[in-house]
Amino acid sequence: MLRPQENMVRETKRLDGIWAFAVDTQGVGRAEEWWRTEVAEARRMPVPSSFNDVLVDPAVHDHVGDVWYQRQVFVPRGWAGQRVVLRFDAATHRAVAWVGEVRVAEHEGGYTPFEADITAFVRAGEPFRLSVVVNNELTWQSIPPGTVEVMPNGTRRQRQYHDFFNYAGLHRAVWLYSTSIAHIDDITAVTDIEDGNGVVRYSADVEERGSGSVRALLRDADGMVVAEATGTSGVLRVSNPELWQPGRGYLYELEVDLLDDGAVIDRYALPIGIRTVRVDGAQFLINGEPFYFRGFGKHEDLNVRGRGHDDAAMVHDFALLSWVGANSFRTSHYPYAEEVLDHADRLGIVVIDETAAVGLNLGVGGGMFLGGPKTTFSEETISAETQQVHRRAIEELVDRDKNHPCVVLWSLANEPETHTDDGRVYFEPLFSAARRADPSRPVGFVNMMFALPDTCTVTELADVVMINRYFGWYVEPGDLDAAERGLEAELSRWASVHNKPIIVTEYGADALAGLHTVEGNPWSEEYQAALLGTYHKVFDRIDAVVGEHVWNFADFATGPSFMRVDGNKKGVFTRDRRPKMAAHELRRRWHGVS
Ligand code: GCB
């Protein structure tokens, strides 16, 4: 799905700002058809933002169910005769939208965009009422999963199987945009390098094409046309290409025009990075060169805005990545805003792109702490229905992010149950779906410690091994010698049993900023830094380890738990992005700065 874009034939209008907002405490809004009038007792809520932390009200913060957003929208008068599209970059976790009285869109999944052609329901130069109901409930049929519990006093409480706060709302931009009626609906571009020449294989989906023809131009970063083709699909070749490389995000622009009698009816300019990604034995190759991932698992998590996208905070995070010497990150544990991928494309930051499938493992939090069900895969828990939702989440992720050069690897899930045959049965079709959707990139999932090199039933489906390990924290807490031994033994085993590159996608320790101890006890900044140093010694001794992603870039909000003190403190930066000792430790290693 293409992002909205402005050019001589397309216009956009961002609907961000302050909207009317109502919490549907009694869950009656749909039955009472709240979209038909202005929502009663509306408060005001910024878009984009999570709704949870903005108003100082526990009933909003912890609300489980529907919330309603509403605003007037003016259709620009110049859009007469154009196709008008309403687009949501993300509504977490599901939403229905109405234009006036007409239900125009419905979407499941909190982190991928959806849109509706509303041409038939609006008039240029006139306003309409836009109503959206957003629902934040996690169930066994949602990705991520959860359960809603009704308490004795009738309030509803969300149980979840993941370690971050269940922020919800209109998290990203909402748009109105125009195109011509005949328009370019989608473009797919896959790049390759053949005999030193850059190759861009493109295909364009065109709607209402009629007698229109398609032309594709490839421009370099200076705007010079370097290759040209016609037709809805074709191959563009560039001699002496500037490659997209880690640390150097050189971008071409693929300009696709829909022409009628020589006139441009529609145009879309897609940034393209010419690069290859391949796994060869235990190496991860970008442009044929071994690549070593240095970076973090992150979260979209900020004070006040929660998971709401914020350009200033995003640019700052990238500046900190560069300061600390990171070359990559994982979009743990859900697809991030497209702005993030655009920025990574430009800076040459490498991304592991993850779905929102986190918590498909009731052995972890579910069984241990919540006293809930313990069977992960069953008719009552993660079922065939969940699997369908998961498959669609994978397809929507690939559909959205397939053209980003920064994305080098798809992560289908974080720490699912993969030591059982049921895990294998669940994941096999999902790997096939991912490979069908994108044959050009490696595919993997993030393994947790219940599934070992000899017992994991899913690793053989993956191109890489991604593992999260907490020796010295959840296992052997406080004992870094034991941690070193345990980690080395396990990584060596992964390397000898599976001839695949290993990326350690999580390792780390909580540290309370400002807590210092001479002994370096757990929770101190000293211990966090020392634990990372211990892991690094081991990584450097095992050739198959091709990546280190510290958990986490920054402290982040979680649900309530006796294991969390005002959130998860494994950040090497605090939630307001100040460095802990560990950040300096990483900077020394990754930048060689002393
Ligand atoms: C994990 C999870 C991550 C948690 C982390 C922790 O394995 O993947 O979501 O936040 O551990 O800190 O416990």
Coordinates of N, CA and C in Angstrom, one line a residue, residues 21-172:
F21 N -13.6 13.4 21.5 CA -13.2 12.1 22.0 C -14.2 11.7 23.1
A22 N -14.6 10.5 23.1 CA -15.5 10.0 24.2 C -15.1 8.5 24.5
V23 N -15.1 8.3 25.8 CA -14.8 6.9 26.2 C -16.2 6.2 26.3
D24 N -16.4 5.1 25.7 CA -17.6 4.4 25.7 C -17.7 3.5 26.9
T25 N -17.8 4.0 28.1 CA -17.6 3.3 29.3 C -18.6 2.1 29.4
Q26 N -19.9 2.4 28.9 CA -20.9 1.3 29.0 C -20.9 0.4 27.8
G27 N -20.1 0.7 26.8 CA -20.1 -0.1 25.6 C -21.4 -0.1 24.8
V28 N -22.0 1.1 24.7 CA -23.3 1.2 24.1 C -23.2 2.0 22.7
G29 N -22.1 2.6 22.4 CA -22.0 3.5 21.3 C -22.4 2.9 20.0
R30 N -22.0 1.6 19.7 CA -22.3 1.0 18.4 C -23.8 0.8 18.3
A31 N -24.4 0.3 19.4 CA -25.9 0.0 19.4 C -26.6 1.4 19.3
E32 N -26.1 2.4 19.9 CA -26.8 3.7 19.9 C -26.4 4.5 18.7
E33 N -25.6 4.0 17.9 CA -25.2 4.6 16.6 C -24.6 6.0 16.8
W34 N -23.6 6.1 17.6 CA -23.0 7.4 17.9 C -22.5 8.2 16.8
W35 N -22.2 7.5 15.7 CA -21.7 8.2 14.5 C -22.7 9.1 13.9
R36 N -24.0 8.9 14.2 CA -25.1 9.7 13.5 C -25.2 11.1 14.0
T37 N -24.6 11.4 15.2 CA -24.7 12.8 15.7 C -23.3 13.1 16.3
E38 N -23.2 14.3 16.8 CA -22.0 14.7 17.5 C -21.9 13.9 18.8
V39 N -20.8 13.3 19.1 CA -20.7 12.4 20.3 C -20.9 13.3 21.5
A40 N -21.8 12.8 22.4 CA -22.2 13.5 23.6 C -21.0 13.5 24.6
E41 N -20.9 14.6 25.4 CA -19.9 14.7 26.4 C -18.5 14.5 25.9
A42 N -18.3 15.0 24.7 CA -17.0 14.7 24.1 C -15.9 15.5 24.9
R43 N -14.8 14.9 25.1 CA -13.6 15.6 25.6 C -12.8 15.8 24.3
R44 N -11.6 16.3 24.5 CA -10.7 16.6 23.3 C -9.5 15.8 23.4
M45 N -9.1 15.3 22.3 CA -7.9 14.4 22.2 C -7.0 14.6 21.0
P46 N -5.7 14.7 21.2 CA -4.8 14.9 20.1 C -4.7 13.7 19.2
V47 N -4.6 13.9 17.9 CA -4.3 12.8 17.0 C -3.1 13.3 16.2
P48 N -2.0 12.5 16.1 CA -1.8 11.2 16.7 C -1.4 11.2 18.1
S49 N -1.8 10.2 18.8 CA -1.4 10.0 20.2 C -2.1 8.7 20.7
S50 N -1.5 8.1 21.7 CA -2.3 7.1 22.5 C -3.2 8.0 23.3
F51 N -4.4 7.5 23.6 CA -5.3 8.3 24.5 C -5.0 8.1 25.9
N52 N -4.3 7.1 26.3 CA -4.2 6.7 27.7 C -3.7 7.7 28.7
D53 N -2.6 8.3 28.3 CA -1.9 9.2 29.3 C -2.2 10.7 29.1
V54 N -3.0 11.0 28.2 CA -3.1 12.5 27.9 C -4.0 13.1 28.9
L55 N -5.2 12.5 29.2 CA -6.1 13.1 30.2 C -5.7 12.5 31.5
V56 N -5.8 13.3 32.6 CA -5.4 12.8 33.9 C -6.6 12.1 34.5
D57 N -6.8 10.9 34.1 CA -8.0 10.2 34.5 C -7.8 8.7 34.4
P58 N -7.7 8.0 35.5 CA -7.5 6.6 35.5 C -8.5 5.8 34.7
A59 N -9.7 6.3 34.6 CA -10.8 5.6 33.9 C -10.4 5.6 32.4
V60 N -9.8 6.6 31.9 CA -9.3 6.7 30.5 C -8.1 5.8 30.4
H61 N -7.1 6.0 31.3 CA -5.9 5.3 31.2 C -6.1 3.8 31.1
D62 N -7.0 3.3 31.9 CA -7.2 1.8 32.0 C -8.4 1.3 31.3
H63 N -9.0 2.2 30.4 CA -10.2 1.8 29.8 C -10.0 0.6 28.9
V64 N -10.9 -0.3 28.9 CA -10.9 -1.5 28.0 C -12.2 -1.5 27.2
G65 N -12.1 -1.3 25.9 CA -13.3 -1.3 25.1 C -13.2 -0.3 24.0
D66 N -14.3 0.3 23.7 CA -14.4 1.3 22.6 C -14.1 2.7 23.1
V67 N -13.4 3.5 22.2 CA -13.4 4.9 22.4 C -13.8 5.5 21.0
W68 N -14.4 6.7 21.1 CA -14.9 7.3 19.8 C -14.1 8.6 19.6
Y69 N -13.8 8.8 18.3 CA -13.1 10.0 17.8 C -14.0 10.6 16.8
Q70 N -14.1 11.9 16.8 CA -14.9 12.6 15.8 C -14.4 13.9 15.4
R71 N -14.6 14.3 14.2 CA -14.2 15.7 13.7 C -14.9 16.0 12.4
Q72 N -15.0 17.3 12.2 CA -15.4 17.8 10.9 C -14.2 17.8 9.9
V73 N -14.5 17.5 8.7 CA -13.4 17.5 7.7 C -13.9 18.3 6.5
F74 N -13.1 19.2 6.0 CA -13.5 19.9 4.8 C -12.8 19.3 3.6
V75 N -13.5 19.0 2.6 CA -12.9 18.4 1.4 C -12.5 19.6 0.5
P76 N -11.2 19.8 0.2 CA -10.8 21.0 -0.5 C -11.6 21.1 -1.8
R77 N -11.9 22.4 -2.1 CA -12.8 22.6 -3.2 C -12.2 22.2 -4.6
G78 N -10.9 22.3 -4.6 CA -10.2 21.9 -5.8 C -10.2 20.4 -6.2
W79 N -10.8 19.6 -5.3 CA -10.8 18.2 -5.5 C -12.0 17.7 -6.3
A80 N -12.8 18.5 -6.8 CA -13.9 18.1 -7.6 C -13.5 17.2 -8.8
G81 N -14.1 16.1 -9.0 CA -13.8 15.3 -10.1 C -12.6 14.3 -9.8
Q82 N -12.1 14.5 -8.6 CA -10.9 13.6 -8.2 C -11.5 12.4 -7.4
R83 N -10.6 11.4 -7.2 CA -10.9 10.4 -6.3 C -10.4 10.8 -4.9
V84 N -11.3 10.7 -3.9 CA -10.9 11.1 -2.6 C -10.8 9.9 -1.7
V85 N -9.7 9.8 -1.0 CA -9.4 8.7 -0.1 C -9.2 9.1 1.3
L86 N -9.7 8.3 2.2 CA -9.5 8.6 3.7 C -8.6 7.5 4.1
R87 N -7.5 7.9 4.8 CA -6.5 6.9 5.2 C -6.1 7.0 6.7
F88 N -6.0 5.9 7.3 CA -5.5 5.9 8.7 C -4.2 5.1 8.7
D89 N -3.1 5.8 9.2 CA -1.8 5.1 9.3 C -1.8 4.0 10.3
A90 N -2.6 4.2 11.4 CA -2.7 3.1 12.4 C -3.9 3.5 13.4
A91 N -4.7 2.5 13.6 CA -5.7 2.6 14.7 C -5.5 1.4 15.5
T92 N -5.2 1.5 16.8 CA -4.8 0.4 17.6 C -5.9 0.1 18.6
H93 N -6.5 -1.2 18.5 CA -6.0 -2.3 17.8 C -7.0 -2.6 16.6
R94 N -8.1 -2.0 16.6 CA -9.0 -2.2 15.4 C -10.0 -0.9 15.4
A95 N -10.6 -0.7 14.3 CA -11.4 0.5 14.1 C -12.5 0.3 13.1
V96 N -13.5 1.1 13.2 CA -14.5 1.3 12.1 C -14.7 2.8 11.9
A97 N -14.8 3.2 10.7 CA -14.9 4.6 10.4 C -16.2 4.9 9.6
W98 N -16.8 6.0 9.9 CA -18.0 6.5 9.2 C -17.7 7.9 8.6
V99 N -18.2 8.1 7.4 CA -18.2 9.4 6.8 C -19.7 9.8 6.8
G100 N -20.0 10.8 7.6 CA -21.4 11.1 7.8 C -22.1 9.8 8.4
E101 N -23.1 9.3 7.6 CA -23.9 8.2 8.1 C -23.3 6.9 7.5
V102 N -22.3 7.0 6.6 CA -21.9 5.8 5.8 C -20.7 5.1 6.4
R103 N -20.8 3.9 6.7 CA -19.7 3.1 7.2 C -18.7 2.9 6.1
V104 N -17.5 3.4 6.1 CA -16.6 3.3 5.0 C -15.4 2.4 5.2
A105 N -15.0 2.1 6.4 CA -13.8 1.3 6.6 C -13.9 0.6 7.9
E106 N -13.2 -0.5 7.9 CA -13.1 -1.4 9.1 C -11.8 -2.1 9.0
H107 N -11.0 -2.1 10.1 CA -9.7 -2.7 10.1 C -9.4 -3.4 11.4
E108 N -8.8 -4.6 11.3 CA -8.2 -5.3 12.4 C -6.7 -5.2 12.4
G109 N -6.1 -4.9 13.5 CA -4.7 -4.9 13.6 C -4.2 -3.4 13.8
G110 N -3.4 -3.2 14.9 CA -3.2 -1.9 15.4 C -2.1 -1.1 14.7
Y111 N -1.3 -1.7 13.8 CA -0.1 -1.1 13.4 C 0.1 -1.0 11.9
T112 N -0.9 -1.4 11.1 CA -0.8 -1.2 9.7 C -1.9 -0.4 9.2
P113 N -1.6 0.3 8.0 CA -2.6 1.3 7.6 C -3.8 0.7 6.9
F114 N -4.9 1.5 6.8 CA -6.0 1.1 6.0 C -6.7 2.3 5.4
E115 N -7.4 2.2 4.3 CA -8.0 3.3 3.7 C -9.3 3.0 3.0
A116 N -10.0 4.0 2.7 CA -11.3 3.8 2.0 C -11.5 4.9 0.9
D117 N -12.0 4.5 -0.2 CA -12.3 5.4 -1.3 C -13.7 6.0 -0.9
I118 N -13.7 7.3 -0.6 CA -14.9 7.9 -0.1 C -15.5 8.9 -1.1
T119 N -15.0 8.8 -2.4 CA -15.4 9.8 -3.4 C -17.0 9.9 -3.5
A120 N -17.6 8.7 -3.4 CA -19.1 8.7 -3.6 C -19.8 9.4 -2.4
F121 N -19.2 9.6 -1.3 CA -19.9 10.1 -0.1 C -19.6 11.5 0.3
V122 N -18.7 12.2 -0.4 CA -18.3 13.5 -0.1 C -18.4 14.4 -1.3
R123 N -18.4 15.7 -1.0 CA -18.4 16.7 -2.1 C -17.3 17.7 -1.9
A124 N -16.6 18.0 -3.0 CA -15.5 19.0 -2.9 C -16.1 20.3 -2.4
G125 N -15.3 21.0 -1.5 CA -15.8 22.3 -1.0 C -16.8 22.2 0.1
E126 N -17.1 20.9 0.5 CA -18.1 20.8 1.6 C -17.5 20.0 2.8
P127 N -18.1 20.2 4.0 CA -17.6 19.4 5.1 C -18.3 18.1 5.3
F128 N -17.7 17.2 6.0 CA -18.4 16.0 6.5 C -18.0 15.7 7.9
R129 N -18.8 14.9 8.5 CA -18.5 14.4 9.9 C -17.8 13.1 9.8
L130 N -16.6 13.0 10.4 CA -15.8 11.8 10.4 C -15.9 11.2 11.8
S131 N -16.4 10.0 11.9 CA -16.5 9.3 13.2 C -15.7 8.0 13.1
V132 N -15.0 7.8 14.2 CA -14.2 6.5 14.2 C -14.3 5.9 15.6
V133 N -14.6 4.6 15.6 CA -14.6 3.9 16.9 C -13.4 3.1 16.9
V134 N -12.6 3.2 18.0 CA -11.3 2.4 18.1 C -11.5 1.5 19.3
N135 N -11.1 0.3 19.1 CA -11.3 -0.7 20.2 C -9.9 -1.2 20.6
N136 N -9.6 -1.3 21.9 CA -8.3 -1.7 22.3 C -8.2 -3.1 23.0
E137 N -9.3 -3.9 22.8 CA -9.3 -5.2 23.4 C -8.4 -6.2 22.8
L138 N -7.7 -7.0 23.6 CA -6.9 -8.1 23.1 C -7.6 -9.4 23.5
T139 N -7.7 -10.2 22.5 CA -8.4 -11.5 22.7 C -7.6 -12.6 22.2
W140 N -8.1 -13.8 22.2 CA -7.3 -15.0 21.6 C -7.4 -14.9 20.1
Q141 N -8.2 -14.0 19.6 CA -8.2 -13.9 18.1 C -7.5 -12.6 17.6
S142 N -6.8 -11.9 18.5 CA -6.1 -10.7 18.1 C -4.6 -11.0 18.1
I143 N -3.9 -10.2 17.4 CA -2.4 -10.2 17.3 C -2.0 -8.8 17.8
P144 N -1.4 -8.6 19.0 CA -1.1 -9.7 20.0 C -2.3 -10.2 20.7
P145 N -2.2 -11.4 21.3 CA -3.3 -11.9 22.0 C -3.4 -11.4 23.5
G146 N -4.6 -11.6 24.1 CA -4.8 -11.3 25.5 C -6.2 -11.8 25.9
T147 N -6.6 -11.5 27.1 CA -8.0 -11.8 27.5 C -8.5 -10.7 28.3
V148 N -9.8 -10.5 28.2 CA -10.5 -9.4 28.9 C -11.3 -10.1 30.1
E149 N -11.0 -9.6 31.2 CA -11.7 -10.2 32.4 C -12.7 -9.2 33.0
V150 N -13.8 -9.7 33.4 CA -14.8 -8.8 34.0 C -14.6 -8.9 35.5
M151 N -14.4 -7.8 36.2 CA -14.2 -7.9 37.7 C -15.5 -7.9 38.4
P152 N -15.5 -8.2 39.7 CA -16.8 -8.3 40.5 C -17.6 -7.0 40.4
N153 N -16.9 -5.8 40.3 CA -17.6 -4.6 40.3 C -18.1 -4.2 38.9
G154 N -17.9 -5.1 37.9 CA -18.3 -4.9 36.6 C -17.3 -4.2 35.7
T155 N -16.2 -3.7 36.2 CA -15.2 -3.1 35.3 C -14.4 -4.2 34.6
R156 N -13.9 -3.9 33.5 CA -13.2 -4.8 32.6 C -11.7 -4.6 32.7
R157 N -11.0 -5.7 32.8 CA -9.5 -5.6 32.9 C -8.9 -6.4 31.8
Q158 N -7.8 -5.8 31.2 CA -7.1 -6.5 30.1 C -6.0 -7.3 30.7
R159 N -6.0 -8.6 30.4 CA -4.8 -9.4 30.6 C -4.1 -9.5 29.4
Q160 N -2.8 -9.4 29.4 CA -2.0 -9.5 28.2 C -0.8 -10.4 28.4
Y161 N -0.2 -10.9 27.4 CA 0.9 -11.8 27.5 C 2.2 -11.2 27.0
H162 N 2.3 -9.9 27.1 CA 3.5 -9.2 26.7 C 3.9 -8.1 27.7
D163 N 5.1 -7.6 27.5 CA 5.7 -6.8 28.6 C 5.7 -5.3 28.2
F164 N 4.6 -4.8 27.6 CA 4.6 -3.3 27.4 C 3.2 -2.9 27.5
F165 N 3.0 -1.6 27.9 CA 1.6 -1.1 28.2 C 0.8 -1.2 26.9
N166 N -0.5 -1.5 27.1 CA -1.4 -1.7 26.0 C -1.9 -0.3 25.5
Y167 N -1.0 0.5 25.0 CA -1.4 1.8 24.5 C -2.4 1.6 23.3
A168 N -3.3 2.6 23.2 CA -4.2 2.4 22.1 C -4.7 3.8 21.6
G169 N -5.4 3.8 20.5 CA -5.9 5.1 19.9 C -5.5 5.3 18.5
L170 N -5.6 6.5 18.0 CA -5.2 6.8 16.7 C -3.7 7.2 16.8
H171 N -2.9 6.3 16.6 CA -1.4 6.4 16.9 C -0.6 7.2 15.9
R172 N -1.2 7.2 14.7 CA -0.4 7.8 13.6 C -1.3 8.7 12.8

